Amino acid sequence: MFKKLAIFFLFISFASIADDGSRLWLKYDLLKDPKQREAYINLTKFVALNYNSPIATNAANELKIGFEGLLGKKIPVVQNWTGKTGGIILEVNTTGISVQHLVDDGFAIQQQKGNIFITAKTPSGVLYGAFELLRYIQTAKDLNKISVVSNPKVKIRMLNHWDNANGTVERGYAGSSMWKWTELPFRIDPRYIQYARANASIGINAASINNVNASSRFLTAEYLEKIKAVADILRPYGIRVFISVNFRSPRTLGGLKTSDPLDAEVRKWWNDKTKEIHEYIPDFGGFLVKANSEGEPGPQDYGRTHADGANMLAEAMRPYSGIVIWRAFVYNADPKGDRFKEAYEQFKPLDGTFDPKVIVQVKNGPIDFMPREPFHPMFGAFPKTTLGMEFQITQEYLGQSTHLTYLAPMFKECLDTDTYAKGKGSTVAKVIDGSLDSHQNSLMAGVANTGSDINWTGHPFNQANWYAFGRLAWNHTLSSEEIASEWIVMTLTKNSVSQEKIKNIMLKSLPVYISYTYPLGTAHMMGEGHHYGPEPWLAKSGRPDWTSVYYHRADSIGLGFDRTGKVSNALSLYHPEVQKLWGNADQCPLDYLLWFHHVAWDKKLSTGRTLWNELCVRYYGGVEEVKKLQTVWESMKTEIDDETFENVKGRLKIQEKEALWWRDACILYFINYARMPIPSPLAAPTRSLDEVKKLVEIYHLR
Ligand code: GCW
């Protein structure tokens, strides 16, 4: 009996220490320092709710759970504030001085007469304010003089799930889909609520729940009932549901002969379907559409334009508050063309013809979520169209679930770049937050990295990318450092020395990853189909612009894609000031060099090395850096929860092995073109190109 009890207690104590990552950054573990707890307890004696709504109630409950966990003390939630002091008052107030600087989702947190007021114009604002207050405590900030006014820079802050009806996730690296379509609407997985809380805590207010390579099935009554169940869970957390739609649905579902957007019956079908959706989901967010892209159907199948297609759906949405999000990710398979230019060229004539309800969603770069891309040339060039941003949080080309890559610096690099559209300071961020061209609506979407894995994202550090995306969608002026610091202290450790070390790892991680995969502005050299690992020799695929040779253009002279006037002239799509920055190979920043120039192997770069030597230094250096990251991680063994520590440790080992794989593949392949030696003291790879090629073949075995 005693033995059994002892095992039981051992289990309990383990359970309370081991961290499976499922709580994400919302841990609310007891603050260790009693003095610090005391200080907070004096200010959090009760939570008073001056407003009655499911969202505001969730705000109060979240504070209650958070305070009880962090401070170890029960906190009453009362309906109406009686004038007592020492508590948190939540109020929704549409007029008055306290909300005059707020937009709809914004909030103010102020200390007043012995209480802390969280005030907003909408219940969602109160919820975001509650999470901000909790973040203050989680990150051990002083509440005594708290004074915050916070407004989201972007209106629609959205996750795009590429989840399929069969439970798989396109480009998902964290298990299967978190949406249990076979169980819905009867069983509600409790994780939906955790998902909603996590999103609300970082200001995300929209989610498209299915893959943009969309099945019409999501528009059937059977599925609408399932989606309704999800929407009902997400709504009290301020999240609106969107559906990705298949443009051919009027034919596949409606039995019509066409899906031509100018056909009266087709338009009626969409109007009726939209009405039906609203019967299930009255606050339906709207449609997300991938059309005439990678084989998906679209208006061009009927000789119509993207605007014809988008505007037809906008008309169907006219009676409702939702919108239409139309993706600009389109390209043709012209071997002589340049994929870089295609979206711009197809959409440019349509600027000014989209319905105001339409947002055109543009990927951050012109190709496809490469680890480093120049900003998409559409940003700054479409003043009459509301352009939304599409980032990829899931790491299709960024180490998927095994490489540690913190993406905030990549998001920031794009957002902070100047398009010069209206003179200096016309950053991409200003295009997408609507301020540059005075657009009413604004959107930042991130392709989600969530799945059924217990810790949601596979690699524990991938959680930070979900977190960073949300924080930047709310406020793109936050720095990558600030966001990393918040996340680390809430998620990994309270030890300040370790916090600094981890922050360094995170901030180094993207440049390190880029140096052993895509240095100097190379792109798109990954394994065919699965997009994992290197395959720079890939010369044949379903389409020329799915190969690697299309992008790197290695030959006996040099490396890189000439996008100056001499060849593709894609540079001309940018403002002349941007062309000046990137157009001259001698001055182009090295990070972008091979995106725009075909550079001779023996050309001396600004580093004093030839292109070939610089390439070698970066590939080799990247591998060495991964080893260093491992040593730093190892030094924190006692400071990090065991389970997380071992999890990351194992993945870093894989990362080292695969960094070497990338290095050897690219060096051994390019050396045949460069025909120059690997500069000393770097040692030649110990395997042959054929051996490395075999590693890729294994991935294609059936
Ligand atoms: O990045 C590519 C992916 C596809 C994806 C497509 C897109 C959903 O490889 O899997 O399809 O982009 O963004 O539409």
XYZ file of C-alpha atoms and ligand atoms in Angstrom:
716
model
C 0.000 0.000 0.000
C 2.761 2.387 1.005
C 4.617 1.572 -2.182
C 1.535 2.272 -4.255
C 1.036 5.595 -2.528
C 4.652 6.536 -3.037
C 4.371 5.788 -6.746
C 1.186 7.793 -6.872
C 2.860 10.812 -5.283
C 5.880 10.420 -7.467
C 3.555 10.478 -10.430
C 1.753 13.564 -9.155
C 4.968 15.456 -8.564
C 6.234 14.476 -11.990
C 2.989 15.504 -13.550
C 3.313 18.921 -12.011
C 6.885 19.359 -13.232
C 6.905 17.741 -16.663
C 5.785 20.148 -19.283
C 4.287 18.687 -22.418
C 3.925 22.132 -24.011
C 0.162 21.866 -24.324
C -0.423 25.046 -22.335
C 1.646 27.080 -24.777
C 2.502 30.505 -23.318
C -0.583 30.505 -21.086
C 1.068 28.617 -18.252
C -0.006 30.650 -15.229
C 2.312 28.725 -12.895
C 2.707 30.105 -9.399
C 5.173 33.006 -9.249
C 8.006 31.879 -7.034
C 8.766 35.139 -5.245
C 6.251 35.652 -2.382
C 6.946 39.395 -2.249
C 6.165 39.758 -5.891
C 2.958 37.756 -5.446
C 1.994 39.920 -2.509
C 2.360 43.083 -4.578
C 0.094 41.702 -7.280
C -2.416 40.240 -4.815
C -3.034 43.697 -3.371
C -4.139 44.897 -6.771
C -6.141 41.860 -7.823
C -8.574 41.229 -4.987
C -11.553 40.790 -7.267
C -12.620 41.062 -10.866
C -15.725 43.122 -11.529
C -17.547 42.790 -14.783
C -19.546 45.832 -15.797
C -20.862 44.302 -18.944
C -22.751 41.200 -19.829
C -21.544 39.303 -22.859
C -19.962 35.904 -23.473
C -16.693 37.521 -24.578
C -16.475 39.814 -21.549
C -17.335 36.863 -19.308
C -14.452 34.938 -20.830
C -12.201 37.916 -20.124
C -13.190 37.816 -16.451
C -12.782 34.045 -16.270
C -9.367 34.216 -17.863
C -8.259 36.735 -15.261
C -9.619 34.499 -12.547
C -7.769 31.415 -13.831
C -4.631 33.437 -14.453
C -4.555 35.140 -11.055
C -5.303 31.933 -9.216
C -2.473 30.148 -10.987
C 0.107 32.909 -10.880
C -0.710 34.263 -7.443
C -2.071 31.160 -5.755
C -5.145 32.844 -4.399
C -8.860 32.507 -5.136
C -10.299 35.617 -6.758
C -14.040 36.367 -6.846
C -15.654 37.545 -10.062
C -18.553 39.882 -9.364
C -21.144 41.099 -11.816
C -21.251 44.749 -10.961
C -18.666 46.927 -9.376
C -19.834 48.293 -6.074
C -17.100 50.861 -5.613
C -14.723 48.598 -3.698
C -11.017 49.139 -4.281
C -8.128 46.781 -4.990
C -9.617 44.981 -7.975
C -9.823 44.848 -11.729
C -12.840 46.477 -13.351
C -13.769 45.387 -16.860
C -15.943 47.811 -18.751
C -17.271 48.260 -22.240
C -17.871 51.876 -22.978
C -18.649 53.276 -26.392
C -18.364 56.958 -25.523
C -16.452 58.949 -22.988
C -12.946 60.086 -22.457
C -11.485 56.702 -21.592
C -12.224 55.270 -25.022
C -11.695 58.285 -27.231
C -8.360 57.025 -28.509
C -9.539 53.489 -29.067
C -10.573 51.671 -32.214
C -12.943 48.724 -32.013
C -10.659 45.992 -30.685
C -8.393 48.361 -28.786
C -8.245 48.683 -25.013
C -6.994 50.924 -22.251
C -5.636 49.750 -18.912
C -5.409 52.463 -16.279
C -4.875 52.664 -12.539
C -7.591 54.820 -11.045
C -8.498 55.405 -7.426
C -7.124 52.114 -6.212
C -8.469 49.979 -9.030
C -7.247 48.860 -12.412
C -9.720 49.581 -15.195
C -9.673 47.635 -18.428
C -11.798 49.668 -20.785
C -12.728 49.043 -24.395
C -15.382 49.900 -26.935
C -16.133 46.247 -27.577
C -16.113 43.076 -25.485
C -13.232 41.785 -27.635
C -11.198 44.800 -26.599
C -11.806 43.907 -22.960
C -10.665 40.347 -23.631
C -7.457 41.556 -25.271
C -6.921 43.926 -22.351
C -7.338 41.079 -19.887
C -4.665 39.076 -21.681
C -2.383 42.112 -21.731
C -2.775 42.469 -17.981
C -1.974 38.805 -17.494
C 1.073 39.212 -19.725
C 2.203 42.009 -17.418
C 2.114 39.629 -14.487
C 3.544 36.686 -16.414
C 6.483 38.844 -17.455
C 6.770 40.312 -13.947
C 6.108 43.954 -14.841
C 5.026 46.533 -12.313
C 1.262 47.028 -12.181
C 1.305 50.044 -9.909
C 1.661 52.643 -12.581
C 0.150 50.657 -15.387
C -1.088 52.868 -18.186
C -1.677 51.249 -21.542
C -3.577 52.336 -24.609
C -3.346 49.686 -27.283
C -4.992 49.555 -30.691
C -4.493 46.869 -33.307
C -2.754 48.162 -36.414
C -4.505 45.614 -38.619
C -8.220 44.839 -38.491
C -8.329 41.198 -39.558
C -5.636 39.174 -37.812
C -6.103 35.750 -39.168
C -4.860 32.196 -39.224
C -5.218 30.253 -42.451
C -5.474 26.538 -41.776
C -4.514 24.314 -44.661
C -6.483 21.472 -43.081
C -8.282 18.913 -45.190
C -11.582 17.141 -44.605
C -9.764 13.794 -44.280
C -7.788 14.998 -41.278
C -4.490 15.671 -43.052
C -2.874 19.093 -43.095
C -1.169 20.380 -46.226
C 2.305 21.483 -45.145
C 1.448 20.592 -41.571
C 4.291 19.321 -39.405
C 2.584 18.861 -36.063
C 0.489 15.771 -36.478
C -2.882 15.684 -38.131
C -5.622 18.276 -38.230
C -6.806 19.659 -34.921
C -10.330 19.826 -36.341
C -12.009 16.487 -35.796
C -14.436 16.598 -38.703
C -15.661 13.067 -38.125
C -16.600 13.897 -34.526
C -18.168 17.282 -35.143
C -20.713 18.600 -34.370
C -21.466 16.014 -31.685
C -18.202 15.922 -29.835
C -16.412 19.151 -29.094
C -12.736 18.549 -28.489
C -11.697 20.640 -25.467
C -8.653 21.707 -27.455
C -10.843 24.017 -29.532
C -11.251 26.184 -26.465
C -7.524 26.120 -25.725
C -6.909 27.104 -29.328
C -9.363 29.983 -29.031
C -7.770 31.221 -25.796
C -4.293 31.080 -27.271
C -5.358 33.070 -30.299
C -7.287 35.624 -28.289
C -4.282 36.099 -26.030
C -2.296 37.426 -29.000
C -5.133 39.293 -30.690
C -5.989 36.874 -33.493
C -9.617 37.418 -34.444
C -10.185 35.290 -37.540
C -9.535 31.766 -38.757
C -10.176 30.112 -42.079
C -10.643 26.534 -41.078
C -9.833 24.578 -44.247
C -7.198 24.267 -46.932
C -7.131 26.806 -49.758
C -6.850 23.801 -52.051
C -10.450 23.510 -51.043
C -12.905 20.704 -51.153
C -16.479 21.668 -52.033
C -17.470 19.389 -49.191
C -17.023 22.258 -46.751
C -20.049 23.958 -48.290
C -22.430 21.018 -47.831
C -25.092 21.204 -45.140
C -23.328 18.364 -43.341
C -20.110 20.332 -43.048
C -21.759 23.663 -42.389
C -23.225 22.112 -39.295
C -19.752 21.019 -38.216
C -18.262 24.428 -38.970
C -21.090 26.057 -37.055
C -20.069 24.037 -33.991
C -16.517 25.336 -34.327
C -17.729 28.903 -34.889
C -19.859 28.676 -31.742
C -16.761 27.787 -29.732
C -14.562 30.480 -31.252
C -17.109 33.323 -31.143
C -16.929 33.940 -27.365
C -13.205 34.507 -27.891
C -13.766 37.119 -30.562
C -12.776 34.868 -33.463
C -14.724 34.812 -36.709
C -14.707 31.816 -38.967
C -13.900 31.949 -42.689
C -14.239 29.127 -45.215
C -11.893 28.425 -48.132
C -14.016 27.691 -51.151
C -13.587 25.769 -54.334
C -14.551 27.945 -57.275
C -16.103 25.014 -59.076
C -18.641 24.398 -56.298
C -21.683 25.525 -58.320
C -20.922 22.607 -60.635
C -19.741 19.998 -58.166
C -22.307 20.760 -55.495
C -25.042 22.645 -57.296
C -25.165 20.476 -60.401
C -24.874 23.527 -62.670
C -23.218 23.275 -66.065
C -20.776 26.072 -65.359
C -19.125 28.062 -62.601
C -18.733 31.136 -64.811
C -18.898 34.119 -62.444
C -20.927 36.141 -64.930
C -23.578 33.464 -65.320
C -26.862 34.406 -63.640
C -27.503 30.931 -62.257
C -24.006 30.691 -60.844
C -24.430 34.045 -59.121
C -27.738 32.921 -57.704
C -26.139 29.711 -56.462
C -23.513 31.660 -54.547
C -26.113 34.097 -53.199
C -28.224 31.219 -51.920
C -25.232 29.374 -50.502
C -24.042 32.506 -48.715
C -27.487 32.987 -47.232
C -27.513 29.373 -46.091
C -24.078 29.733 -44.468
C -25.377 32.703 -42.477
C -28.229 30.610 -41.141
C -25.577 28.469 -39.472
C -23.028 31.174 -38.762
C -24.619 34.630 -38.517
C -21.260 36.374 -38.093
C -19.566 34.416 -40.878
C -16.225 36.075 -41.672
C -16.263 35.347 -45.372
C -14.630 33.402 -48.169
C -10.971 32.740 -48.817
C -10.226 31.786 -52.413
C -7.303 30.244 -54.241
C -8.287 30.446 -57.884
C -6.457 29.619 -61.097
C -3.410 28.673 -59.138
C -1.597 25.346 -59.173
C -4.484 23.624 -60.919
C -7.297 25.024 -58.784
C -10.374 26.161 -60.724
C -11.130 29.844 -61.159
C -12.765 32.519 -63.265
C -10.067 32.306 -65.958
C -11.451 28.869 -66.841
C -14.364 30.838 -68.342
C -12.330 33.667 -69.841
C -13.076 35.931 -66.859
C -10.709 37.813 -64.572
C -9.822 37.443 -60.922
C -11.868 40.593 -60.295
C -14.933 39.027 -61.945
C -14.624 36.050 -59.630
C -13.962 38.011 -56.472
C -16.669 40.567 -57.173
C -19.262 37.874 -57.723
C -18.566 36.529 -54.233
C -18.526 40.073 -52.846
C -22.001 40.553 -54.255
C -23.148 37.394 -52.473
C -21.676 38.800 -49.247
C -23.255 42.242 -49.779
C -26.085 41.849 -47.204
C -23.651 40.694 -44.535
C -20.680 42.041 -42.663
C -18.155 39.506 -43.959
C -15.692 39.906 -46.799
C -13.969 38.065 -49.622
C -10.262 37.298 -49.480
C -8.837 36.545 -52.887
C -5.303 35.180 -53.084
C -2.752 36.617 -55.498
C -0.618 33.463 -55.487
C -0.846 32.737 -59.211
C 1.751 31.805 -61.789
C 1.982 30.057 -65.126
C 4.420 27.456 -66.281
C 6.151 29.523 -68.931
C 9.772 28.331 -68.989
C 10.856 31.561 -70.626
C 9.008 33.783 -68.195
C 9.860 34.704 -64.637
C 7.497 33.464 -61.960
C 8.581 36.486 -59.918
C 6.535 38.772 -62.164
C 3.417 36.797 -62.819
C 1.076 37.737 -59.992
C 1.935 41.371 -60.486
C 1.317 41.196 -64.210
C -1.987 39.327 -63.903
C -3.348 41.598 -61.200
C -1.968 44.991 -62.209
C -4.624 45.732 -64.849
C -7.273 44.912 -62.208
C -6.172 47.533 -59.674
C -9.243 49.650 -58.957
C -11.749 47.094 -60.238
C -12.212 45.033 -57.068
C -15.339 45.454 -54.965
C -14.605 47.263 -51.665
C -15.502 44.036 -49.864
C -12.549 42.268 -51.490
C -9.090 42.012 -50.000
C -6.366 40.633 -52.234
C -4.090 38.492 -50.089
C -0.466 38.588 -51.233
C 2.354 36.374 -49.987
C 5.225 38.285 -48.428
C 7.506 37.519 -51.362
C 6.990 36.975 -55.092
C 7.895 33.269 -55.190
C 6.709 31.191 -52.280
C 7.647 31.682 -48.631
C 11.348 31.166 -49.246
C 13.489 31.699 -46.119
C 14.483 35.065 -47.494
C 12.612 36.828 -50.258
C 12.505 40.416 -51.372
C 9.085 41.895 -50.615
C 6.379 41.153 -53.153
C 6.404 43.851 -55.842
C 2.618 44.187 -55.583
C 3.067 45.948 -52.230
C 3.098 49.639 -52.937
C 1.988 49.227 -56.540
C -1.752 48.692 -56.041
C -3.049 51.892 -54.433
C -6.662 51.210 -55.387
C -6.831 47.682 -54.011
C -6.865 46.595 -50.386
C -3.903 44.272 -50.140
C -3.576 41.845 -47.239
C -0.406 40.078 -46.134
C 0.009 36.308 -46.197
C 2.865 34.993 -44.103
C 3.589 31.324 -43.600
C 3.921 30.353 -39.963
C 4.188 26.677 -40.764
C 7.773 26.110 -41.828
C 7.404 24.491 -45.223
C 10.792 25.781 -46.382
C 12.183 26.636 -42.983
C 13.073 23.333 -41.415
C 9.485 22.183 -40.918
C 9.434 20.681 -37.456
C 13.062 19.813 -36.904
C 15.023 23.042 -37.362
C 14.849 25.825 -34.834
C 13.982 28.965 -36.768
C 12.390 31.982 -35.133
C 10.443 33.782 -37.815
C 9.715 37.208 -36.318
C 12.837 38.706 -37.959
C 11.658 37.406 -41.319
C 8.175 38.881 -40.890
C 9.724 42.136 -39.712
C 12.209 42.315 -42.569
C 9.333 42.302 -45.009
C 7.069 44.651 -43.039
C 9.818 47.192 -42.442
C 11.052 47.366 -46.028
C 10.380 50.601 -47.819
C 8.402 50.353 -51.045
C 8.955 54.106 -51.675
C 5.457 54.104 -53.209
C 4.669 57.504 -51.730
C 8.158 58.634 -50.924
C 10.511 57.517 -48.204
C 8.833 55.680 -45.346
C 6.155 53.910 -47.422
C 6.863 50.599 -45.762
C 5.148 47.329 -46.573
C 3.607 47.527 -43.085
C 1.883 50.768 -44.052
C 0.541 49.194 -47.201
C -1.039 46.319 -45.377
C -2.320 48.212 -42.335
C -4.222 50.382 -44.808
C -2.604 53.646 -43.753
C -0.581 54.313 -46.911
C -3.542 54.433 -49.272
C -6.303 55.087 -46.706
C -8.040 51.759 -47.013
C -10.786 50.981 -44.523
C -10.028 47.323 -44.231
C -6.758 45.572 -43.466
C -5.566 42.005 -43.140
C -2.597 40.016 -41.966
C -2.927 36.263 -42.406
C -0.554 33.529 -41.335
C -0.644 29.954 -42.585
C -1.058 28.102 -39.307
C 1.435 25.647 -37.842
C -1.013 24.024 -35.449
C -1.880 20.344 -35.405
C -2.895 17.442 -33.230
C 0.525 17.162 -31.526
C 0.207 17.580 -27.790
C 2.299 20.764 -27.924
C 0.360 22.025 -30.980
C 3.350 22.815 -33.205
C 5.798 19.892 -33.162
C 9.027 21.734 -32.409
C 8.567 23.548 -29.088
C 10.119 26.689 -30.581
C 7.593 26.716 -33.402
C 5.097 27.925 -30.798
C 7.064 31.157 -30.768
C 6.265 31.693 -34.439
C 2.530 31.433 -33.840
C 2.967 33.826 -30.934
C 5.106 36.265 -32.920
C 2.705 36.279 -35.830
C -0.194 37.297 -33.604
C 1.777 39.949 -31.769
C 2.982 41.487 -35.036
C -0.468 41.400 -36.601
C -1.598 43.436 -33.613
C 1.395 45.734 -33.615
C 3.984 45.528 -36.361
C 6.205 48.031 -34.596
C 7.097 45.527 -31.851
C 10.637 44.260 -32.223
C 11.601 40.620 -32.717
C 13.622 40.892 -29.485
C 10.681 42.142 -27.418
C 8.424 39.406 -28.732
C 11.030 36.707 -28.116
C 11.573 37.952 -24.557
C 7.870 37.850 -23.759
C 7.465 34.388 -25.174
C 10.516 32.948 -23.426
C 9.585 34.185 -19.990
C 6.003 32.983 -20.349
C 6.906 29.665 -21.922
C 10.363 28.424 -21.049
C 12.110 29.872 -18.038
C 12.065 32.546 -15.364
C 15.842 32.491 -15.098
C 17.148 35.731 -16.552
C 20.537 34.387 -17.652
C 18.831 31.584 -19.554
C 16.313 34.017 -20.994
C 19.133 35.976 -22.582
C 20.787 32.853 -23.930
C 17.550 31.613 -25.441
C 16.811 34.985 -26.952
C 20.222 34.892 -28.604
C 19.559 31.437 -29.974
C 16.242 32.611 -31.388
C 17.600 35.765 -32.953
C 20.495 33.930 -34.545
C 18.380 31.040 -35.746
C 17.064 32.489 -39.012
C 20.408 33.787 -40.319
C 21.980 30.478 -39.330
C 19.298 28.497 -41.156
C 19.646 30.695 -44.233
C 23.413 30.330 -44.301
C 23.323 26.528 -44.593
C 20.334 26.415 -46.946
C 19.934 29.546 -49.068
C 22.869 31.936 -48.614
C 23.394 35.114 -50.639
C 19.868 35.273 -52.032
C 19.558 31.793 -53.499
C 16.085 30.245 -53.442
C 13.928 27.217 -54.164
C 16.444 24.366 -54.101
C 14.501 22.007 -51.842
C 13.426 18.423 -52.267
C 10.694 17.918 -54.822
C 7.143 17.675 -53.545
C 7.790 17.287 -49.831
C 10.028 20.372 -49.859
C 12.299 18.871 -47.232
C 16.075 18.856 -47.524
C 18.205 19.983 -50.475
C 17.841 19.062 -54.133
C 19.699 21.773 -56.083
C 20.169 19.419 -59.034
C 16.421 19.042 -59.615
C 15.994 19.856 -63.300
C 12.768 18.091 -64.226
C 9.428 18.359 -62.514
C 5.725 18.753 -63.289
C 6.482 22.336 -64.295
C 9.752 24.154 -65.031
C 9.155 26.584 -62.191
C 8.989 23.702 -59.740
C 12.609 22.734 -60.453
C 15.686 24.098 -58.709
C 17.720 24.912 -61.791
C 15.022 27.377 -62.878
C 15.903 29.473 -59.828
C 19.629 29.203 -59.211
C 20.693 29.231 -62.884
C 24.149 27.854 -62.096
C 26.438 27.617 -65.125
C 30.136 27.691 -65.837
C 30.146 31.474 -65.480
C 28.290 31.992 -62.252
C 25.190 31.678 -60.101
C 21.914 33.547 -59.638
C 18.867 34.765 -61.532
C 19.461 37.919 -63.546
C 16.356 39.992 -62.982
C 17.828 43.206 -64.324
C 16.887 44.709 -67.691
C 19.296 42.310 -69.375
C 17.128 39.282 -68.703
C 13.789 39.107 -66.863
C 13.614 42.735 -65.774
C 11.497 41.822 -62.744
C 13.329 44.614 -60.947
C 11.401 47.098 -63.035
C 8.257 46.203 -61.078
C 9.691 47.995 -58.052
C 9.856 51.714 -57.408
C 13.004 53.321 -58.920
C 14.420 53.879 -55.427
C 14.187 50.143 -54.725
C 15.685 49.388 -58.115
C 18.614 51.575 -57.144
C 19.173 49.534 -53.993
C 19.038 46.139 -55.647
C 19.740 46.837 -59.320
C 23.505 47.126 -59.219
C 25.369 43.917 -58.467
C 28.229 45.840 -56.875
C 25.964 47.520 -54.351
C 23.113 45.064 -53.875
C 23.063 43.792 -50.274
C 24.562 40.299 -50.257
C 21.424 38.840 -48.696
C 19.535 39.653 -51.903
C 22.365 39.403 -54.412
C 21.483 36.205 -56.270
C 17.797 37.048 -56.324
C 18.609 39.752 -58.854
C 21.989 39.036 -60.382
C 23.858 36.290 -62.119
C 27.235 36.702 -60.483
C 30.512 35.234 -61.717
C 32.028 32.573 -59.471
C 35.268 34.484 -59.229
C 33.751 37.918 -58.701
C 35.038 39.635 -55.570
C 32.215 40.559 -53.199
C 32.143 43.305 -50.590
C 33.449 40.794 -48.051
C 36.713 40.584 -50.008
C 36.005 36.980 -51.012
C 34.987 35.606 -54.374
C 31.387 34.495 -54.790
C 32.449 30.854 -54.600
C 34.507 31.328 -51.463
C 31.755 33.351 -49.821
C 29.254 30.626 -50.603
C 31.540 28.033 -49.018
C 32.149 30.176 -45.957
C 28.424 30.588 -45.427
C 27.475 26.947 -45.909
C 30.266 25.754 -43.633
C 29.717 28.545 -41.138
C 26.039 27.685 -40.856
C 26.812 24.115 -39.821
C 29.299 25.292 -37.213
C 26.724 27.708 -35.812
C 24.237 24.889 -35.309
C 26.861 23.117 -33.205
C 27.267 26.256 -31.126
C 23.503 26.541 -30.612
C 23.585 23.008 -29.227
C 26.315 23.892 -26.750
C 24.363 26.891 -25.508
C 21.212 24.814 -25.186
C 23.138 22.156 -23.269
C 24.308 24.784 -20.774
C 20.711 25.383 -19.690
C 19.826 21.837 -18.760
C 18.997 22.666 -15.162
C 16.938 25.710 -16.049
C 14.514 24.193 -18.535
C 11.827 21.647 -17.893
C 13.209 18.163 -18.667
C 10.709 17.205 -21.292
C 11.153 20.409 -23.273
C 14.906 20.315 -22.816
C 15.239 16.814 -24.230
C 12.773 17.516 -26.996
C 14.728 20.528 -28.243
C 18.048 18.786 -27.724
C 17.006 15.904 -29.963
C 15.739 18.240 -32.652
C 18.956 20.263 -32.587
C 20.875 17.065 -33.283
C 18.682 16.407 -36.302
C 19.230 19.990 -37.343
C 22.994 19.532 -37.246
C 22.800 16.387 -39.332
C 20.571 18.088 -41.862
C 22.568 21.305 -41.983
C 25.459 19.114 -43.042
C 23.218 17.484 -45.620
C 22.324 20.899 -47.099
C 25.937 22.019 -47.024
C 27.309 18.937 -48.741
C 24.523 18.777 -51.304
C 24.906 22.392 -52.376
C 28.691 22.578 -52.215
C 29.243 19.295 -54.063
C 26.705 20.241 -56.693
C 27.849 23.816 -57.304
C 31.554 22.943 -57.296
C 31.005 21.215 -60.631
C 30.028 24.591 -62.066
C 32.448 26.764 -60.144
C 35.380 24.435 -60.739
C 37.272 26.112 -57.922
C 38.629 24.494 -54.780
C 36.927 24.686 -51.410
C 38.955 27.413 -49.699
C 41.175 26.377 -46.807
C 40.899 25.788 -43.954
C 37.505 24.339 -44.859
C 37.705 20.605 -45.404
C 36.014 18.956 -48.376
C 32.884 16.929 -47.568
C 33.611 13.345 -46.702
C 30.971 11.976 -49.076
C 30.406 12.238 -52.792
C 27.630 14.022 -54.619
C 26.161 10.672 -55.622
C 26.003 9.616 -52.010
C 24.230 12.809 -51.071
C 21.808 12.427 -53.957
C 20.897 8.991 -52.634
C 19.693 10.597 -49.400
C 17.053 12.455 -51.367
C 16.063 9.386 -53.317
C 15.131 7.689 -50.066
C 12.487 10.357 -49.577
C 10.915 9.443 -52.872
C 10.835 5.679 -52.288
C 7.397 4.167 -52.273
O 3.741 26.919 -50.896
C 2.957 26.268 -51.821
C 2.718 24.938 -51.202
C 1.368 24.374 -51.505
C 0.318 25.433 -51.227
C 0.584 26.623 -52.130
C -0.363 27.786 -51.876
C -1.903 25.199 -50.366
O 3.726 24.065 -51.569
O 1.195 23.254 -50.704
O -0.991 24.958 -51.392
O 1.877 27.110 -51.909
O 0.022 28.682 -51.151
O -1.450 27.790 -52.399
